[in-house]
Structure formats: C-alpha cells, structure tokens
Amino acid sequence: FTEEKLGQAEKTELDAHLENLLSKAECTKVWTEKIMKQTEVLLQPNPNARIEEFVYEKLDRKAPSRINNPELLGQYMIDAGTEFGPGTAYGNALIKCGETQKRIGTADRELIQTSALNFLTPLRNFIEGDYKTIAKERKLLQNKRLDLDAAKTRLKKAKAAETRSSQLNSARLEGDNIMIWAEEVTKSEQELRITQSEFDRQAEITRLLLEGISSTHAHHLRCLTDFVEAQTTYYAQCYQYTLDLQRQLGSFPSNYLSNNNQTSGTPVSSTLSNVIGPSVMASTSSLVVTPPSTVSDLKESSGSRKARVLYDYDAANSTELSLLADEVITVFSVVGMDSDWLMGERGSQKGKVPITYLELLN
C-alpha cells in the first residue's frame, strides 16, 4: 500500500461499474449524514437538548419529557391573562393566544415524533447498519487487492530472476539456478491464482451489496414523502389554529385591535389583508366588528342599546352579570364606570358586563 502511494508499485484497477457503485455509495453516505443532522437541527434547534437526547439514546433510556417553546410561551400568556383578569380585553386576548400557542406546541411535538420515526430513524439505520457493512466489505476488497498485487509482484520478480539465471555463463550454475527459480515461478503462479480467486469473490460480494444502494434510495424517497406529509399536517394545523384565533380576536371591538389607535390612520382590516392575503380575509369577512365610535357614542349618551353576547362569561362578584353566548341583552353606560365595562340588563337582572364580550346591534 505504501509503495502504491509512492508510485513504486502497480495497482490493479477495479472495473468501471464497481468504481461507479463505490462512488455512489460514498456520495449517498455523505449526503445522508448531512440531511439527517440538519433535520435534527430543524426539529430541535437547542444543541444542549440534542446532546441530552443522544446520551439517553446511547444509554438505552427514555429522555424526560420537556415543555417546548410554544407551550412555554402559551403558559406564560395564560398566566398573564389570568393575572390581568379574563374580563379585561387584554387579559382575555392573552388567554386565547396562550391556548393557541399550546395547541401549536402540541402539533410541534407530534411533528418531531412522526419525523423521528418515519424519516430520521431509517436514515440513521442506513448509516449505522447497511453502510457499515458496505464499508467492512470494501475494506476486505482492498486487502484482497493488495494481496493480489503483491502476488503479481512476486511472480514478476521470480520470472525476472529466472531469465537472468538462464543467461549465466556457467552450465552447472545455470542448471541449478534455473531449477530453483522455476520452482519459485511455479509457487508464485499458484499463489497468484489463489489471490485472484479470492479477489474476484470479494469483488462480487461487494458489488452485490453496492447494488442495493438503489433500493436504499427508493426507501429513503418513501421516508422523505412521509416527512413532507408530517410537515404539511403540522403547518396546516398551525394555520388553522392561528386562523381560528384571528377570528376570535376579530370579534373584539376594533379599538382594542390596533396599536396607537388615536394616531394611526390604517384600519386593522387593511393591515391584516396585507399580511395574510385576500383569501383568508374573505373567510373572515362575515365577522362583525363594533366600530370604536359606536362604543364611544354609547358611553357619551344616556341611552341604551341591544347587544349580542359573543362568549360565555361567569360573574366574578355580585356587581357583575353572568352571560351566555348568543343571548341578547340591553346595555347602557353609567357615568364614572371603567372604560372596559358597560351596565347590562336582562329582565330584572342587572350588573356590569365586559365590553369585549359584546357585539352592539344596530
């Protein structure tokens, strides 16, 4: 092997078909490793978490379940909304957003589990199983080739020595040397036949294994399709969750939906349309949003209006009125009342009701 590297020995070249198969196998191994590692980074961006999962896997133990980022954010939002008060516009919105984030976190967890089972595991099995077998047989093939080349070299030297011996001037020495080198040539030829046979056999074994790479590609294609389907399901779930959340937030009075509403001249519906596109806005066009002026006018006047209840609401104390979704009540403003509340009336029952739970009717 050293003489080959130094250019001092001849090398038996493999046939072109086998060389192509070896090149294809090596290329498959390199790119499979890269795709597998980057997919792991995509599914779990935290390197410490990946290392922990790797250690637990090597110890053949189940990694402890940890809360993911969307779930953690969702829990923070829910806790904050509860602290601010679910009867306030901001608190109620935080709770709804938090619940949606936790659903997204659950979908994210399902994506990781499905992708690990249907995509990463088959790739890892190829690297740690099939390719290791190929590498082992390829190493044996190289050793058999080196044995074959060494046998060829010995035979070549024996024949060269036999030729020189036949050219000696002494008849006695010539006969002795010719006999000795003839035996060496015969021995070398026999060794060459054995090493050639072993090399051919190992080359056939290696070729059969390498031809299985095409089947590996077909299998990995099916796994890739499963991965794409898992992603499609995940993103569809996330889209549906956020779309439902947007519809719920769209039921809030619009003065709670925009930042700096007093100075901004851009309607919320226009902003949302630019972000999510007309197709999604069309699906939410049936939502009725109470204009800011309607609530303001009601508070400034001493009259009353009919309002439809958007969500169930449980009264926190005796000063509030419990509500049922879709019922219609009478509301009016009371001087000095908090801006987030109106006075509600249902028959003989009266009490404060949160504005965010109402849709004023014309």
PDB file of N, CA, C and O in Angstrom, residues 59-90:
ATOM      1  N   LEU A  59     -27.644   5.367  26.232  1.00  0.00           N
ATOM      2  CA  LEU A  59     -27.842   4.623  27.479  1.00  0.00           C
ATOM      3  C   LEU A  59     -29.080   3.736  27.436  1.00  0.00           C
ATOM      4  O   LEU A  59     -29.398   3.067  28.421  1.00  0.00           O
ATOM      5  N   ASP A  60     -29.767   3.772  26.283  1.00  0.00           N
ATOM      6  CA  ASP A  60     -30.996   2.994  26.100  1.00  0.00           C
ATOM      7  C   ASP A  60     -32.034   3.342  27.163  1.00  0.00           C
ATOM      8  O   ASP A  60     -32.711   2.470  27.720  1.00  0.00           O
ATOM      9  N   ARG A  61     -32.155   4.645  27.416  1.00  0.00           N
ATOM     10  CA  ARG A  61     -33.144   5.136  28.373  1.00  0.00           C
ATOM     11  C   ARG A  61     -33.997   6.213  27.699  1.00  0.00           C
ATOM     12  O   ARG A  61     -33.545   6.898  26.783  1.00  0.00           O
ATOM     13  N   LYS A  62     -35.228   6.356  28.177  1.00  0.00           N
ATOM     14  CA  LYS A  62     -36.139   7.342  27.607  1.00  0.00           C
ATOM     15  C   LYS A  62     -35.825   8.728  28.157  1.00  0.00           C
ATOM     16  O   LYS A  62     -35.716   8.905  29.375  1.00  0.00           O
ATOM     17  N   ALA A  63     -35.672   9.687  27.257  1.00  0.00           N
ATOM     18  CA  ALA A  63     -35.381  11.054  27.680  1.00  0.00           C
ATOM     19  C   ALA A  63     -36.592  11.649  28.392  1.00  0.00           C
ATOM     20  O   ALA A  63     -37.731  11.376  28.020  1.00  0.00           O
ATOM     21  N   PRO A  64     -36.368  12.449  29.444  1.00  0.00           N
ATOM     22  CA  PRO A  64     -37.507  13.060  30.153  1.00  0.00           C
ATOM     23  C   PRO A  64     -38.260  14.023  29.250  1.00  0.00           C
ATOM     24  O   PRO A  64     -37.674  14.705  28.409  1.00  0.00           O
ATOM     25  N   SER A  65     -39.572  14.061  29.414  1.00  0.00           N
ATOM     26  CA  SER A  65     -40.395  14.959  28.610  1.00  0.00           C
ATOM     27  C   SER A  65     -40.183  16.394  29.062  1.00  0.00           C
ATOM     28  O   SER A  65     -40.193  16.692  30.256  1.00  0.00           O
ATOM     29  N   ARG A  66     -39.950  17.280  28.099  1.00  0.00           N
ATOM     30  CA  ARG A  66     -39.735  18.690  28.423  1.00  0.00           C
ATOM     31  C   ARG A  66     -40.745  19.545  27.671  1.00  0.00           C
ATOM     32  O   ARG A  66     -41.177  19.188  26.567  1.00  0.00           O
ATOM     33  N   ILE A  67     -41.109  20.659  28.263  1.00  0.00           N
ATOM     34  CA  ILE A  67     -42.037  21.576  27.629  1.00  0.00           C
ATOM     35  C   ILE A  67     -41.311  22.312  26.508  1.00  0.00           C
ATOM     36  O   ILE A  67     -40.164  22.736  26.666  1.00  0.00           O
ATOM     37  N   ASN A  68     -41.940  22.429  25.336  1.00  0.00           N
ATOM     38  CA  ASN A  68     -41.279  23.101  24.219  1.00  0.00           C
ATOM     39  C   ASN A  68     -41.590  24.598  24.246  1.00  0.00           C
ATOM     40  O   ASN A  68     -42.375  25.087  25.059  1.00  0.00           O
ATOM     41  N   ASN A  69     -40.965  25.335  23.350  1.00  0.00           N
ATOM     42  CA  ASN A  69     -41.063  26.801  23.367  1.00  0.00           C
ATOM     43  C   ASN A  69     -42.482  27.325  23.161  1.00  0.00           C
ATOM     44  O   ASN A  69     -42.920  28.217  23.893  1.00  0.00           O
ATOM     45  N   PRO A  70     -43.245  26.828  22.166  1.00  0.00           N
ATOM     46  CA  PRO A  70     -44.622  27.325  22.038  1.00  0.00           C
ATOM     47  C   PRO A  70     -45.475  27.036  23.263  1.00  0.00           C
ATOM     48  O   PRO A  70     -46.284  27.878  23.676  1.00  0.00           O
ATOM     49  N   GLU A  71     -45.304  25.849  23.854  1.00  0.00           N
ATOM     50  CA  GLU A  71     -46.071  25.514  25.051  1.00  0.00           C
ATOM     51  C   GLU A  71     -45.701  26.431  26.214  1.00  0.00           C
ATOM     52  O   GLU A  71     -46.566  26.860  26.989  1.00  0.00           O
ATOM     53  N   LEU A  72     -44.402  26.732  26.345  1.00  0.00           N
ATOM     54  CA  LEU A  72     -43.954  27.619  27.420  1.00  0.00           C
ATOM     55  C   LEU A  72     -44.502  29.027  27.227  1.00  0.00           C
ATOM     56  O   LEU A  72     -44.992  29.659  28.174  1.00  0.00           O
ATOM     57  N   LEU A  73     -44.429  29.525  25.989  1.00  0.00           N
ATOM     58  CA  LEU A  73     -44.988  30.847  25.702  1.00  0.00           C
ATOM     59  C   LEU A  73     -46.487  30.867  25.984  1.00  0.00           C
ATOM     60  O   LEU A  73     -47.015  31.832  26.566  1.00  0.00           O
ATOM     61  N   GLY A  74     -47.184  29.815  25.568  1.00  0.00           N
ATOM     62  CA  GLY A  74     -48.622  29.739  25.805  1.00  0.00           C
ATOM     63  C   GLY A  74     -48.956  29.776  27.290  1.00  0.00           C
ATOM     64  O   GLY A  74     -49.896  30.458  27.704  1.00  0.00           O
ATOM     65  N   GLN A  75     -48.160  29.058  28.098  1.00  0.00           N
ATOM     66  CA  GLN A  75     -48.419  29.047  29.532  1.00  0.00           C
ATOM     67  C   GLN A  75     -48.188  30.424  30.146  1.00  0.00           C
ATOM     68  O   GLN A  75     -48.957  30.871  31.010  1.00  0.00           O
ATOM     69  N   TYR A  76     -47.138  31.113  29.693  1.00  0.00           N
ATOM     70  CA  TYR A  76     -46.886  32.469  30.177  1.00  0.00           C
ATOM     71  C   TYR A  76     -48.050  33.398  29.837  1.00  0.00           C
ATOM     72  O   TYR A  76     -48.473  34.215  30.654  1.00  0.00           O
ATOM     73  N   MET A  77     -48.543  33.279  28.605  1.00  0.00           N
ATOM     74  CA  MET A  77     -49.658  34.129  28.186  1.00  0.00           C
ATOM     75  C   MET A  77     -50.912  33.860  29.010  1.00  0.00           C
ATOM     76  O   MET A  77     -51.613  34.786  29.433  1.00  0.00           O
ATOM     77  N   ILE A  78     -51.198  32.587  29.258  1.00  0.00           N
ATOM     78  CA  ILE A  78     -52.378  32.232  30.045  1.00  0.00           C
ATOM     79  C   ILE A  78     -52.244  32.755  31.476  1.00  0.00           C
ATOM     80  O   ILE A  78     -53.183  33.323  32.044  1.00  0.00           O
ATOM     81  N   ASP A  79     -51.055  32.583  32.064  1.00  0.00           N
ATOM     82  CA  ASP A  79     -50.839  33.068  33.429  1.00  0.00           C
ATOM     83  C   ASP A  79     -50.966  34.590  33.490  1.00  0.00           C
ATOM     84  O   ASP A  79     -51.558  35.132  34.438  1.00  0.00           O
ATOM     85  N   ALA A  80     -50.423  35.274  32.475  1.00  0.00           N
ATOM     86  CA  ALA A  80     -50.517  36.731  32.454  1.00  0.00           C
ATOM     87  C   ALA A  80     -51.964  37.180  32.286  1.00  0.00           C
ATOM     88  O   ALA A  80     -52.425  38.104  32.963  1.00  0.00           O
ATOM     89  N   GLY A  81     -52.693  36.517  31.378  1.00  0.00           N
ATOM     90  CA  GLY A  81     -54.094  36.870  31.167  1.00  0.00           C
ATOM     91  C   GLY A  81     -54.932  36.645  32.409  1.00  0.00           C
ATOM     92  O   GLY A  81     -55.815  37.448  32.730  1.00  0.00           O
ATOM     93  N   THR A  82     -54.637  35.565  33.125  1.00  0.00           N
ATOM     94  CA  THR A  82     -55.361  35.302  34.376  1.00  0.00           C
ATOM     95  C   THR A  82     -55.048  36.375  35.412  1.00  0.00           C
ATOM     96  O   THR A  82     -55.932  36.814  36.156  1.00  0.00           O
ATOM     97  N   GLU A  83     -53.773  36.791  35.437  1.00  0.00           N
ATOM     98  CA  GLU A  83     -53.373  37.830  36.391  1.00  0.00           C
ATOM     99  C   GLU A  83     -54.021  39.178  36.065  1.00  0.00           C
ATOM    100  O   GLU A  83     -54.478  39.896  36.955  1.00  0.00           O
ATOM    101  N   PHE A  84     -54.059  39.522  34.781  1.00  0.00           N
ATOM    102  CA  PHE A  84     -54.658  40.798  34.376  1.00  0.00           C
ATOM    103  C   PHE A  84     -56.183  40.780  34.505  1.00  0.00           C
ATOM    104  O   PHE A  84     -56.811  41.822  34.613  1.00  0.00           O
ATOM    105  N   GLY A  85     -56.743  39.584  34.455  1.00  0.00           N
ATOM    106  CA  GLY A  85     -58.188  39.447  34.558  1.00  0.00           C
ATOM    107  C   GLY A  85     -58.796  39.021  33.243  1.00  0.00           C
ATOM    108  O   GLY A  85     -58.665  39.728  32.237  1.00  0.00           O
ATOM    109  N   PRO A  86     -59.454  37.855  33.206  1.00  0.00           N
ATOM    110  CA  PRO A  86     -60.057  37.386  31.949  1.00  0.00           C
ATOM    111  C   PRO A  86     -61.205  38.264  31.484  1.00  0.00           C
ATOM    112  O   PRO A  86     -61.634  38.177  30.339  1.00  0.00           O
ATOM    113  N   GLY A  87     -61.700  39.127  32.348  1.00  0.00           N
ATOM    114  CA  GLY A  87     -62.775  40.023  31.948  1.00  0.00           C
ATOM    115  C   GLY A  87     -62.293  41.259  31.229  1.00  0.00           C
ATOM    116  O   GLY A  87     -63.100  41.985  30.641  1.00  0.00           O
ATOM    117  N   THR A  88     -60.965  41.498  31.234  1.00  0.00           N
ATOM    118  CA  THR A  88     -60.416  42.641  30.500  1.00  0.00           C
ATOM    119  C   THR A  88     -60.097  42.224  29.081  1.00  0.00           C
ATOM    120  O   THR A  88     -59.885  41.036  28.795  1.00  0.00           O
ATOM    121  N   ALA A  89     -60.039  43.208  28.183  1.00  0.00           N
ATOM    122  CA  ALA A  89     -59.769  42.901  26.772  1.00  0.00           C
ATOM    123  C   ALA A  89     -58.406  42.248  26.594  1.00  0.00           C
ATOM    124  O   ALA A  89     -58.269  41.216  25.926  1.00  0.00           O
ATOM    125  N   TYR A  90     -57.392  42.852  27.221  1.00  0.00           N
ATOM    126  CA  TYR A  90     -56.043  42.319  27.063  1.00  0.00           C
ATOM    127  C   TYR A  90     -55.896  40.953  27.726  1.00  0.00           C
ATOM    128  O   TYR A  90     -55.305  40.030  27.160  1.00  0.00           O
TER     129      TYR A  90
END
